PDB file of C-alpha atoms and ligand atoms in Angstrom:
ATOM      1  CA  MET A   5     -16.855  -7.307  14.869  1.00  0.00           C
ATOM      2  CA  ILE A   6     -15.253  -6.187  11.641  1.00  0.00           C
ATOM      3  CA  SER A   7     -13.702  -8.848   9.831  1.00  0.00           C
ATOM      4  CA  ALA A   8     -10.139  -7.523   9.027  1.00  0.00           C
ATOM      5  CA  LYS A   9     -10.475  -9.176   5.731  1.00  0.00           C
ATOM      6  CA  THR A  10     -13.231  -6.550   4.566  1.00  0.00           C
ATOM      7  CA  ILE A  11     -10.360  -3.660   5.245  1.00  0.00           C
ATOM      8  CA  ARG A  12      -8.164  -2.008   2.772  1.00  0.00           C
ATOM      9  CA  ILE A  13      -5.882   0.900   4.203  1.00  0.00           C
ATOM     10  CA  THR A  14      -4.105   3.137   1.704  1.00  0.00           C
ATOM     11  CA  THR A  15      -1.373   5.534   2.505  1.00  0.00           C
ATOM     12  CA  ILE A  16      -1.974   8.465   0.229  1.00  0.00           C
ATOM     13  CA  VAL A  17       0.609  11.003   1.766  1.00  0.00           C
ATOM     14  CA  GLU A  18       3.601  10.405   3.453  1.00  0.00           C
ATOM     15  CA  ASN A  19       7.277  11.804   3.728  1.00  0.00           C
ATOM     16  CA  SER A  20       8.484   9.250   1.146  1.00  0.00           C
ATOM     17  CA  THR A  21       6.935   7.126  -1.487  1.00  0.00           C
ATOM     18  CA  SER A  22       7.150   3.676  -2.693  1.00  0.00           C
ATOM     19  CA  VAL A  23       5.120   4.279  -5.889  1.00  0.00           C
ATOM     20  CA  ALA A  24       6.770   5.814  -9.144  1.00  0.00           C
ATOM     21  CA  GLY A  25       4.444   8.752  -9.687  1.00  0.00           C
ATOM     22  CA  VAL A  26       3.097   9.053  -6.148  1.00  0.00           C
ATOM     23  CA  LEU A  27       4.575  12.284  -4.581  1.00  0.00           C
ATOM     24  CA  ALA A  28       6.235  12.457  -1.180  1.00  0.00           C
ATOM     25  CA  GLU A  29       5.141  15.228   0.908  1.00  0.00           C
ATOM     26  CA  TRP A  30       6.035  16.350   4.503  1.00  0.00           C
ATOM     27  CA  GLY A  31       2.777  15.146   6.236  1.00  0.00           C
ATOM     28  CA  ILE A  32       0.269  12.021   6.281  1.00  0.00           C
ATOM     29  CA  SER A  33      -3.107  11.242   4.867  1.00  0.00           C
ATOM     30  CA  VAL A  34      -4.587   7.612   5.101  1.00  0.00           C
ATOM     31  CA  PHE A  35      -7.870   6.254   3.613  1.00  0.00           C
ATOM     32  CA  ILE A  36      -9.681   3.548   5.016  1.00  0.00           C
ATOM     33  CA  GLU A  37     -12.256   1.156   3.321  1.00  0.00           C
ATOM     34  CA  ALA A  38     -13.771  -0.869   5.546  1.00  0.00           C
ATOM     35  CA  GLY A  39     -16.579  -2.643   4.096  1.00  0.00           C
ATOM     36  CA  GLU A  40     -18.896  -0.369   2.547  1.00  0.00           C
ATOM     37  CA  LYS A  41     -17.351   2.417   4.532  1.00  0.00           C
ATOM     38  CA  SER A  42     -14.634   4.896   3.556  1.00  0.00           C
ATOM     39  CA  LEU A  43     -13.152   7.537   5.851  1.00  0.00           C
ATOM     40  CA  LEU A  44     -10.169   9.918   5.770  1.00  0.00           C
ATOM     41  CA  LEU A  45      -7.501  10.282   8.341  1.00  0.00           C
ATOM     42  CA  ASP A  46      -5.784  13.624   7.788  1.00  0.00           C
ATOM     43  CA  THR A  47      -4.984  15.271   4.201  1.00  0.00           C
ATOM     44  CA  GLY A  48      -1.436  16.122   4.226  1.00  0.00           C
ATOM     45  CA  ALA A  49      -0.152  19.644   3.512  1.00  0.00           C
ATOM     46  CA  SER A  50      -1.451  20.336   0.050  1.00  0.00           C
ATOM     47  CA  ASP A  51      -3.328  19.207  -3.090  1.00  0.00           C
ATOM     48  CA  VAL A  52      -0.972  16.545  -3.466  1.00  0.00           C
ATOM     49  CA  MET A  53      -3.109  14.108  -1.877  1.00  0.00           C
ATOM     50  CA  VAL A  54      -5.767  14.564  -4.485  1.00  0.00           C
ATOM     51  CA  ARG A  55      -3.019  13.959  -7.085  1.00  0.00           C
ATOM     52  CA  ASN A  56      -1.783  10.994  -5.439  1.00  0.00           C
ATOM     53  CA  ALA A  57      -5.251   9.709  -4.749  1.00  0.00           C
ATOM     54  CA  ASP A  58      -5.823   9.983  -8.407  1.00  0.00           C
ATOM     55  CA  LYS A  59      -2.588   8.005  -8.982  1.00  0.00           C
ATOM     56  CA  LEU A  60      -4.073   5.571  -6.726  1.00  0.00           C
ATOM     57  CA  SER A  61      -7.107   4.939  -7.930  1.00  0.00           C
ATOM     58  CA  ILE A  62      -8.837   6.023  -4.767  1.00  0.00           C
ATOM     59  CA  ASP A  63     -12.452   7.652  -5.344  1.00  0.00           C
ATOM     60  CA  LEU A  64     -12.182  10.501  -2.680  1.00  0.00           C
ATOM     61  CA  LYS A  65     -16.106  11.014  -3.757  1.00  0.00           C
ATOM     62  CA  LYS A  66     -16.714   7.917  -1.429  1.00  0.00           C
ATOM     63  CA  THR A  67     -15.391   9.503   1.930  1.00  0.00           C
ATOM     64  CA  GLU A  68     -18.058   9.588   4.454  1.00  0.00           C
ATOM     65  CA  ALA A  69     -16.075  11.547   6.884  1.00  0.00           C
ATOM     66  CA  ILE A  70     -12.591  13.061   7.248  1.00  0.00           C
ATOM     67  CA  ILE A  71     -11.166  12.611  10.794  1.00  0.00           C
ATOM     68  CA  LEU A  72      -8.329  15.262  11.756  1.00  0.00           C
ATOM     69  CA  SER A  73      -5.751  13.619  13.963  1.00  0.00           C
ATOM     70  CA  HIS A  74      -4.838  17.439  14.945  1.00  0.00           C
ATOM     71  CA  GLY A  75      -4.449  20.721  13.535  1.00  0.00           C
ATOM     72  CA  HIS A  76      -0.857  20.885  12.233  1.00  0.00           C
ATOM     73  CA  PHE A  77      -0.490  22.092   8.702  1.00  0.00           C
ATOM     74  CA  ASP A  78       1.075  18.863   7.405  1.00  0.00           C
ATOM     75  CA  HIS A  79      -2.600  17.266   8.156  1.00  0.00           C
ATOM     76  CA  THR A  80      -4.783  19.828   7.558  1.00  0.00           C
ATOM     77  CA  GLY A  81      -3.416  21.658   4.554  1.00  0.00           C
ATOM     78  CA  GLY A  82      -4.965  19.599   1.998  1.00  0.00           C
ATOM     79  CA  LEU A  83      -8.504  20.033   3.240  1.00  0.00           C
ATOM     80  CA  PRO A  84      -9.764  22.564   0.669  1.00  0.00           C
ATOM     81  CA  ALA A  85      -8.701  20.459  -2.333  1.00  0.00           C
ATOM     82  CA  VAL A  86     -10.278  17.352  -0.776  1.00  0.00           C
ATOM     83  CA  LEU A  87     -13.415  19.225  -0.032  1.00  0.00           C
ATOM     84  CA  GLU A  88     -13.397  20.407  -3.644  1.00  0.00           C
ATOM     85  CA  ARG A  89     -13.005  17.076  -5.017  1.00  0.00           C
ATOM     86  CA  ILE A  90     -15.865  15.312  -2.776  1.00  0.00           C
ATOM     87  CA  GLY A  91     -17.734  18.170  -3.805  1.00  0.00           C
ATOM     88  CA  ARG A  92     -20.984  17.546  -1.326  1.00  0.00           C
ATOM     89  CA  SER A  93     -22.237  20.423   1.105  1.00  0.00           C
ATOM     90  CA  ASP A  94     -22.101  18.205   4.134  1.00  0.00           C
ATOM     91  CA  ILE A  95     -18.898  16.712   4.435  1.00  0.00           C
ATOM     92  CA  ARG A  96     -18.396  15.403   8.032  1.00  0.00           C
ATOM     93  CA  ILE A  97     -14.970  16.734   9.402  1.00  0.00           C
ATOM     94  CA  VAL A  98     -14.504  15.067  13.085  1.00  0.00           C
ATOM     95  CA  ALA A  99     -11.967  16.859  15.204  1.00  0.00           C
ATOM     96  CA  HIS A 100     -11.172  18.238  18.690  1.00  0.00           C
ATOM     97  CA  PRO A 101     -12.258  21.852  19.085  1.00  0.00           C
ATOM     98  CA  GLU A 102      -8.407  22.854  19.698  1.00  0.00           C
ATOM     99  CA  VAL A 103      -7.633  21.906  15.809  1.00  0.00           C
ATOM    100  CA  LEU A 104      -8.319  25.435  14.752  1.00  0.00           C
ATOM    101  CA  GLY A 105      -6.020  26.627  17.622  1.00  0.00           C
ATOM    102  CA  ARG A 106      -3.172  29.161  16.774  1.00  0.00           C
ATOM    103  CA  LYS A 107      -0.381  26.730  16.640  1.00  0.00           C
ATOM    104  CA  TYR A 108       3.541  27.337  16.353  1.00  0.00           C
ATOM    105  CA  SER A 109       6.526  25.683  16.435  1.00  0.00           C
ATOM    106  CA  TYR A 110       9.615  27.286  18.168  1.00  0.00           C
ATOM    107  CA  ASN A 111      12.696  27.036  16.406  1.00  0.00           C
ATOM    108  CA  LYS A 112      15.467  26.799  19.624  1.00  0.00           C
ATOM    109  CA  LYS A 113      18.395  27.103  17.532  1.00  0.00           C
ATOM    110  CA  LYS A 114      17.159  30.616  15.492  1.00  0.00           C
ATOM    111  CA  SER A 115      14.803  31.677  18.566  1.00  0.00           C
ATOM    112  CA  ILE A 116      11.997  32.144  16.180  1.00  0.00           C
ATOM    113  CA  TYR A 117       8.358  31.035  16.075  1.00  0.00           C
ATOM    114  CA  ARG A 118       6.989  29.566  12.943  1.00  0.00           C
ATOM    115  CA  TYR A 119       3.055  29.223  12.268  1.00  0.00           C
ATOM    116  CA  ALA A 120       2.180  25.320  11.973  1.00  0.00           C
ATOM    117  CA  GLY A 121      -1.631  25.297  12.555  1.00  0.00           C
ATOM    118  CA  ILE A 122      -4.311  25.091  10.198  1.00  0.00           C
ATOM    119  CA  PRO A 123      -3.864  27.079   6.775  1.00  0.00           C
ATOM    120  CA  SER A 124      -7.458  27.889   6.118  1.00  0.00           C
ATOM    121  CA  CYS A 125      -9.855  29.335   8.254  1.00  0.00           C
ATOM    122  CA  LYS A 126     -13.164  27.612   9.283  1.00  0.00           C
ATOM    123  CA  ASP A 127     -15.478  29.893   7.008  1.00  0.00           C
ATOM    124  CA  ARG A 128     -13.380  29.025   4.093  1.00  0.00           C
ATOM    125  CA  LEU A 129     -13.791  24.954   4.597  1.00  0.00           C
ATOM    126  CA  GLU A 130     -17.303  25.542   5.701  1.00  0.00           C
ATOM    127  CA  SER A 131     -18.073  27.318   2.316  1.00  0.00           C
ATOM    128  CA  LEU A 132     -16.339  24.312   0.618  1.00  0.00           C
ATOM    129  CA  GLY A 133     -18.724  21.869   2.049  1.00  0.00           C
ATOM    130  CA  GLY A 134     -16.872  20.656   5.345  1.00  0.00           C
ATOM    131  CA  ARG A 135     -19.103  20.346   8.635  1.00  0.00           C
ATOM    132  CA  PHE A 136     -17.271  20.428  11.669  1.00  0.00           C
ATOM    133  CA  GLU A 137     -18.205  18.069  14.165  1.00  0.00           C
ATOM    134  CA  PHE A 138     -15.824  19.073  17.185  1.00  0.00           C
ATOM    135  CA  SER A 139     -15.484  16.419  19.996  1.00  0.00           C
ATOM    136  CA  THR A 140     -13.266  16.191  22.927  1.00  0.00           C
ATOM    137  CA  ALA A 141     -14.864  12.569  23.723  1.00  0.00           C
ATOM    138  CA  PRO A 142     -14.389   9.502  21.247  1.00  0.00           C
ATOM    139  CA  VAL A 143     -16.374   9.756  18.356  1.00  0.00           C
ATOM    140  CA  TRP A 144     -17.678   6.152  17.103  1.00  0.00           C
ATOM    141  CA  LEU A 145     -18.007   6.157  13.314  1.00  0.00           C
ATOM    142  CA  SER A 146     -19.334   2.707  13.145  1.00  0.00           C
ATOM    143  CA  GLU A 147     -19.732   0.295  15.861  1.00  0.00           C
ATOM    144  CA  ASP A 148     -15.874  -1.270  15.611  1.00  0.00           C
ATOM    145  CA  ILE A 149     -14.220   2.281  14.365  1.00  0.00           C
ATOM    146  CA  ALA A 150     -13.611   5.253  16.704  1.00  0.00           C
ATOM    147  CA  ALA A 151     -11.909   8.720  16.284  1.00  0.00           C
ATOM    148  CA  SER A 152     -10.495   8.568  19.735  1.00  0.00           C
ATOM    149  CA  GLY A 153     -10.948  11.853  21.137  1.00  0.00           C
ATOM    150  CA  GLU A 154      -8.641  13.235  23.666  1.00  0.00           C
ATOM    151  CA  GLU A 155      -5.601  10.746  24.450  1.00  0.00           C
ATOM    152  CA  PRO A 156      -4.929  10.557  28.348  1.00  0.00           C
ATOM    153  CA  LEU A 157      -1.392  10.902  29.391  1.00  0.00           C
ATOM    154  CA  THR A 158      -0.842   7.788  31.298  1.00  0.00           C
ATOM    155  CA  THR A 159       2.805   6.611  30.821  1.00  0.00           C
ATOM    156  CA  GLU A 160       5.645   8.265  33.094  1.00  0.00           C
ATOM    157  CA  PHE A 161       7.839   8.583  30.027  1.00  0.00           C
ATOM    158  CA  GLU A 162       6.037  10.287  27.114  1.00  0.00           C
ATOM    159  CA  ALA A 163       5.557  13.949  27.074  1.00  0.00           C
ATOM    160  CA  VAL A 164       4.334  16.225  24.386  1.00  0.00           C
ATOM    161  CA  ALA A 165       7.375  18.060  22.575  1.00  0.00           C
ATOM    162  CA  ASP A 166       8.206  21.199  24.276  1.00  0.00           C
ATOM    163  CA  ASN A 167       8.463  23.176  20.980  1.00  0.00           C
ATOM    164  CA  LEU A 168       4.951  23.184  20.240  1.00  0.00           C
ATOM    165  CA  CYS A 169       3.379  26.508  21.117  1.00  0.00           C
ATOM    166  CA  LEU A 170      -0.272  28.091  21.071  1.00  0.00           C
ATOM    167  CA  LYS A 171      -0.351  31.559  20.816  1.00  0.00           C
ATOM    168  CA  GLU A 172      -2.603  33.279  23.159  1.00  0.00           C
ATOM    169  CA  GLY A 173      -2.685  37.193  22.908  1.00  0.00           C
ATOM    170  CA  GLU A 174       0.775  37.959  22.206  1.00  0.00           C
ATOM    171  CA  GLN A 175       1.963  35.354  24.244  1.00  0.00           C
ATOM    172  CA  PHE A 176       3.196  31.895  23.444  1.00  0.00           C
ATOM    173  CA  VAL A 177       2.544  28.852  25.847  1.00  0.00           C
ATOM    174  CA  GLN A 178       2.971  25.338  25.695  1.00  0.00           C
ATOM    175  CA  ASP A 179       0.595  23.474  23.432  1.00  0.00           C
ATOM    176  CA  PRO A 180      -0.624  20.424  25.406  1.00  0.00           C
ATOM    177  CA  MET A 181      -1.777  19.017  21.856  1.00  0.00           C
ATOM    178  CA  SER A 182      -4.953  18.232  23.433  1.00  0.00           C
ATOM    179  CA  ASP A 183      -6.448  17.823  19.855  1.00  0.00           C
ATOM    180  CA  ASP A 184      -4.238  15.045  19.055  1.00  0.00           C
ATOM    181  CA  GLN A 185      -6.253  11.978  18.043  1.00  0.00           C
ATOM    182  CA  SER A 186      -6.002   8.863  16.489  1.00  0.00           C
ATOM    183  CA  LEU A 187      -8.526   6.186  14.587  1.00  0.00           C
ATOM    184  CA  TYR A 188      -9.327   2.550  16.275  1.00  0.00           C
ATOM    185  CA  ILE A 189     -10.529  -0.230  14.508  1.00  0.00           C
ATOM    186  CA  ARG A 190     -11.424  -3.405  16.327  1.00  0.00           C
ATOM    187  CA  THR A 191     -11.510  -6.413  14.012  1.00  0.00           C
ATOM    188  CA  ASP A 192     -11.386 -10.277  14.429  1.00  0.00           C
ATOM    189  CA  LEU A 193      -7.694 -10.330  14.143  1.00  0.00           C
ATOM    190  CA  GLY A 194      -7.108  -7.482  16.888  1.00  0.00           C
ATOM    191  CA  LEU A 195      -6.896  -3.751  17.083  1.00  0.00           C
ATOM    192  CA  ILE A 196      -5.765  -1.562  14.060  1.00  0.00           C
ATOM    193  CA  ILE A 197      -4.433   1.768  15.410  1.00  0.00           C
ATOM    194  CA  ILE A 198      -4.006   4.559  12.580  1.00  0.00           C
ATOM    195  CA  LEU A 199      -1.474   7.489  14.111  1.00  0.00           C
ATOM    196  CA  GLY A 200      -1.370  11.113  12.762  1.00  0.00           C
ATOM    197  CA  CYS A 201       1.454  12.370  14.583  1.00  0.00           C
ATOM    198  CA  ALA A 202       1.123  10.321  18.141  1.00  0.00           C
ATOM    199  CA  HIS A 203       1.915  13.934  19.596  1.00  0.00           C
ATOM    200  CA  ARG A 204       0.484  12.445  23.006  1.00  0.00           C
ATOM    201  CA  GLY A 205       2.727   9.174  22.874  1.00  0.00           C
ATOM    202  CA  MET A 206       2.235   6.264  20.969  1.00  0.00           C
ATOM    203  CA  ILE A 207       1.927   3.967  24.329  1.00  0.00           C
ATOM    204  CA  ASN A 208      -0.442   6.491  25.924  1.00  0.00           C
ATOM    205  CA  ILE A 209      -2.372   5.907  22.542  1.00  0.00           C
ATOM    206  CA  ILE A 210      -2.269   2.277  22.535  1.00  0.00           C
ATOM    207  CA  ARG A 211      -3.412   1.982  25.988  1.00  0.00           C
ATOM    208  CA  HIS A 212      -6.358   4.227  25.391  1.00  0.00           C
ATOM    209  CA  ALA A 213      -7.125   2.163  22.209  1.00  0.00           C
ATOM    210  CA  LYS A 214      -7.170  -0.957  24.338  1.00  0.00           C
ATOM    211  CA  GLU A 215      -9.329   0.319  26.797  1.00  0.00           C
ATOM    212  CA  LEU A 216     -11.618   2.180  24.907  1.00  0.00           C
ATOM    213  CA  MET A 217     -12.202  -0.748  22.191  1.00  0.00           C
ATOM    214  CA  ASP A 218     -12.365  -3.278  24.978  1.00  0.00           C
ATOM    215  CA  THR A 219      -9.824  -5.620  23.662  1.00  0.00           C
ATOM    216  CA  ASP A 220      -5.866  -6.428  24.670  1.00  0.00           C
ATOM    217  CA  ARG A 221      -5.112  -7.565  21.158  1.00  0.00           C
ATOM    218  CA  VAL A 222      -3.229  -5.294  19.049  1.00  0.00           C
ATOM    219  CA  TYR A 223      -2.842  -6.404  15.357  1.00  0.00           C
ATOM    220  CA  MET A 224      -1.117  -3.491  13.686  1.00  0.00           C
ATOM    221  CA  VAL A 225      -0.108   0.028  14.633  1.00  0.00           C
ATOM    222  CA  ILE A 226       0.651   2.558  11.768  1.00  0.00           C
ATOM    223  CA  GLY A 227       1.595   6.288  11.111  1.00  0.00           C
ATOM    224  CA  GLY A 228       3.363   8.951  12.531  1.00  0.00           C
ATOM    225  CA  THR A 229       5.181   8.095  16.017  1.00  0.00           C
ATOM    226  CA  HIS A 230       6.789  11.234  16.725  1.00  0.00           C
ATOM    227  CA  LEU A 231       9.708   9.265  18.023  1.00  0.00           C
ATOM    228  CA  GLY A 232      12.187  10.977  15.423  1.00  0.00           C
ATOM    229  CA  PRO A 233      12.516  14.278  17.992  1.00  0.00           C
ATOM    230  CA  ALA A 234      12.010  12.100  21.052  1.00  0.00           C
ATOM    231  CA  SER A 235      14.658  11.423  23.624  1.00  0.00           C
ATOM    232  CA  GLN A 236      16.808   7.971  23.578  1.00  0.00           C
ATOM    233  CA  GLY A 237      15.235   7.114  26.799  1.00  0.00           C
ATOM    234  CA  GLN A 238      11.664   7.440  25.539  1.00  0.00           C
ATOM    235  CA  VAL A 239      12.595   5.490  22.365  1.00  0.00           C
ATOM    236  CA  ASP A 240      14.037   2.839  24.373  1.00  0.00           C
ATOM    237  CA  LYS A 241      11.077   2.696  26.841  1.00  0.00           C
ATOM    238  CA  THR A 242       8.613   2.768  23.814  1.00  0.00           C
ATOM    239  CA  ILE A 243      10.250  -0.413  22.361  1.00  0.00           C
ATOM    240  CA  GLN A 244      10.228  -2.240  25.347  1.00  0.00           C
ATOM    241  CA  ALA A 245       6.589  -1.086  26.045  1.00  0.00           C
ATOM    242  CA  LEU A 246       5.743  -2.335  22.246  1.00  0.00           C
ATOM    243  CA  ARG A 247       7.429  -5.705  23.104  1.00  0.00           C
ATOM    244  CA  GLU A 248       5.325  -6.176  26.270  1.00  0.00           C
ATOM    245  CA  MET A 249       2.256  -5.321  24.518  1.00  0.00           C
ATOM    246  CA  ASP A 250       3.202  -7.931  21.608  1.00  0.00           C
ATOM    247  CA  VAL A 251       2.083  -5.605  18.768  1.00  0.00           C
ATOM    248  CA  ALA A 252       1.901  -7.980  15.358  1.00  0.00           C
ATOM    249  CA  TRP A 253       2.632  -5.257  13.035  1.00  0.00           C
ATOM    250  CA  LEU A 254       4.374  -1.958  12.977  1.00  0.00           C
ATOM    251  CA  GLY A 255       4.067   0.158  10.119  1.00  0.00           C
ATOM    252  CA  VAL A 256       5.780   3.731  11.061  1.00  0.00           C
ATOM    253  CA  SER A 257       5.561   6.909   9.040  1.00  0.00           C
ATOM    254  CA  HIS A 258       6.070  10.606   8.926  1.00  0.00           C
ATOM    255  CA  CYS A 259       7.549  12.180  12.283  1.00  0.00           C
ATOM    256  CA  THR A 260       9.283   8.657  12.869  1.00  0.00           C
ATOM    257  CA  GLY A 261      12.289   9.670  10.887  1.00  0.00           C
ATOM    258  CA  LEU A 262      14.980   7.436   9.349  1.00  0.00           C
ATOM    259  CA  PRO A 263      17.406   6.772  12.237  1.00  0.00           C
ATOM    260  CA  VAL A 264      14.430   5.658  14.715  1.00  0.00           C
ATOM    261  CA  ALA A 265      12.626   3.795  11.851  1.00  0.00           C
ATOM    262  CA  ALA A 266      15.769   1.743  11.123  1.00  0.00           C
ATOM    263  CA  LYS A 267      15.913   1.132  14.786  1.00  0.00           C
ATOM    264  CA  LEU A 268      12.505  -0.312  14.950  1.00  0.00           C
ATOM    265  CA  ALA A 269      12.956  -2.110  11.627  1.00  0.00           C
ATOM    266  CA  ARG A 270      15.941  -3.981  13.567  1.00  0.00           C
ATOM    267  CA  GLU A 271      14.387  -4.221  16.962  1.00  0.00           C
ATOM    268  CA  PHE A 272      10.967  -5.725  15.099  1.00  0.00           C
ATOM    269  CA  GLU A 273      12.228  -7.501  12.075  1.00  0.00           C
ATOM    270  CA  GLY A 274       9.755  -9.698  10.524  1.00  0.00           C
ATOM    271  CA  ARG A 275       6.956  -7.683  11.879  1.00  0.00           C
ATOM    272  CA  PHE A 276       7.986  -4.124  10.651  1.00  0.00           C
ATOM    273  CA  PHE A 277       7.348  -2.285   7.719  1.00  0.00           C
ATOM    274  CA  PHE A 278       7.694   1.355   6.446  1.00  0.00           C
ATOM    275  CA  ASN A 279       4.305   2.945   5.660  1.00  0.00           C
ATOM    276  CA  SER A 280       5.261   5.157   2.916  1.00  0.00           C
ATOM    277  CA  ALA A 281       2.998   6.865   0.175  1.00  0.00           C
ATOM    278  CA  GLY A 282       1.343   4.259  -2.061  1.00  0.00           C
ATOM    279  CA  THR A 283       1.215   1.396   0.521  1.00  0.00           C
ATOM    280  CA  VAL A 284      -1.826  -0.357   0.508  1.00  0.00           C
ATOM    281  CA  ILE A 285      -2.549  -2.696   3.412  1.00  0.00           C
ATOM    282  CA  ARG A 286      -4.818  -5.665   3.223  1.00  0.00           C
ATOM    283  CA  PHE A 287      -5.509  -8.310   5.767  1.00  0.00           C
ATOM    284  CA  PRO A 288      -4.302 -10.592   7.332  1.00  0.00           C
ATOM    285  CA  TYR A 289      -1.110  -8.934   6.453  1.00  0.00           C
ATOM    286  CA  THR A 290       1.996 -10.162   5.223  1.00  0.00           C
ATOM    287  CA  ASP A 291       4.881  -8.184   3.242  1.00  0.00           C
ATOM    288  CA  SER A 292       3.739 -10.102   0.079  1.00  0.00           C
ATOM    289  CA  THR A 293       0.420  -8.619   0.308  1.00  0.00           C
ATOM    290  CA  VAL A 294       1.540  -5.024  -0.095  1.00  0.00           C
ATOM    291  CA  LYS A 295      -0.049  -4.170  -3.431  1.00  0.00           C
ATOM    292  CA  ARG A 296       1.291  -1.535  -5.420  1.00  0.00           C
ATOM    293  CA  PRO A 297      -0.346  -0.119  -8.889  1.00  0.00           C
ATOM    294  CA  GLY A 298       1.465  -1.929 -11.473  1.00  0.00           C
ATOM    295  CA  SER A 299       3.109  -4.537  -9.548  1.00  0.00           C
TER     296      SER A 299
HETATM  297 FE1  FE2 B  21       1.891  17.311  14.224  1.00  0.00          FE
HETATM  298 FE1  FE2 B  22       3.046  15.598  11.525  1.00  0.00          FE
END
């Protein structure tokens, strides 16, 4: 089992920033260093992630594998810039096959569909050195680190947002977001779960992580929760489930949105933090161990 002391997690891109000179962008990208291993979960929406990585002294060339949490542009748009920076011809990209799906979001007020999928085609990404490794099942990146693969829907109160669509021919159909996946790390302190957008529901994901990694202790959950657009009922039931699961630290980001993040901050006072761009997490975590450049 990995000693959590050997792990450092840096959020390179997020909707807000906590470090001067590090840019905010709608999206997320998280760099995980675990012992000698370096992994990247998502790439934000643009080349901002490379610029932020430089500012945060992250050497992206060390990246062994890029894990894509799903195909939306705000998680995949930075791929060309990252691949160019890594500069190898065999860069592993772990993703669900549906990551390349023709994804749209539907704006109910304006009655319009907007393309929300991966901005680059597979050929271009491959020409930049990307080597896709498609899997619907979990992919083990080491003995204690796994990309989740498809997350089963097991709670009765979590559902994939109904404005997310796939274009099939000329028809729009509901996107089940089967490509949604998260990163699980089993440590001596308990599980660390890193979410992209949690489109399949964060409690579904935590349940899956516990089962796959064969442990009940959840030390930390960070990343996008997609609770921003969720119903009040789902938010309340999620809070109740998080309490029952006794999650030690909750560091929300991205699609959580300010009102829900503020509610979680109140509910989980003392074990909540906002995981914005520039946040560097070391373990065991305390608020005072959040180290930022220049601090
Ligand atoms: Fe998304
Ligand atoms: Fe997102």
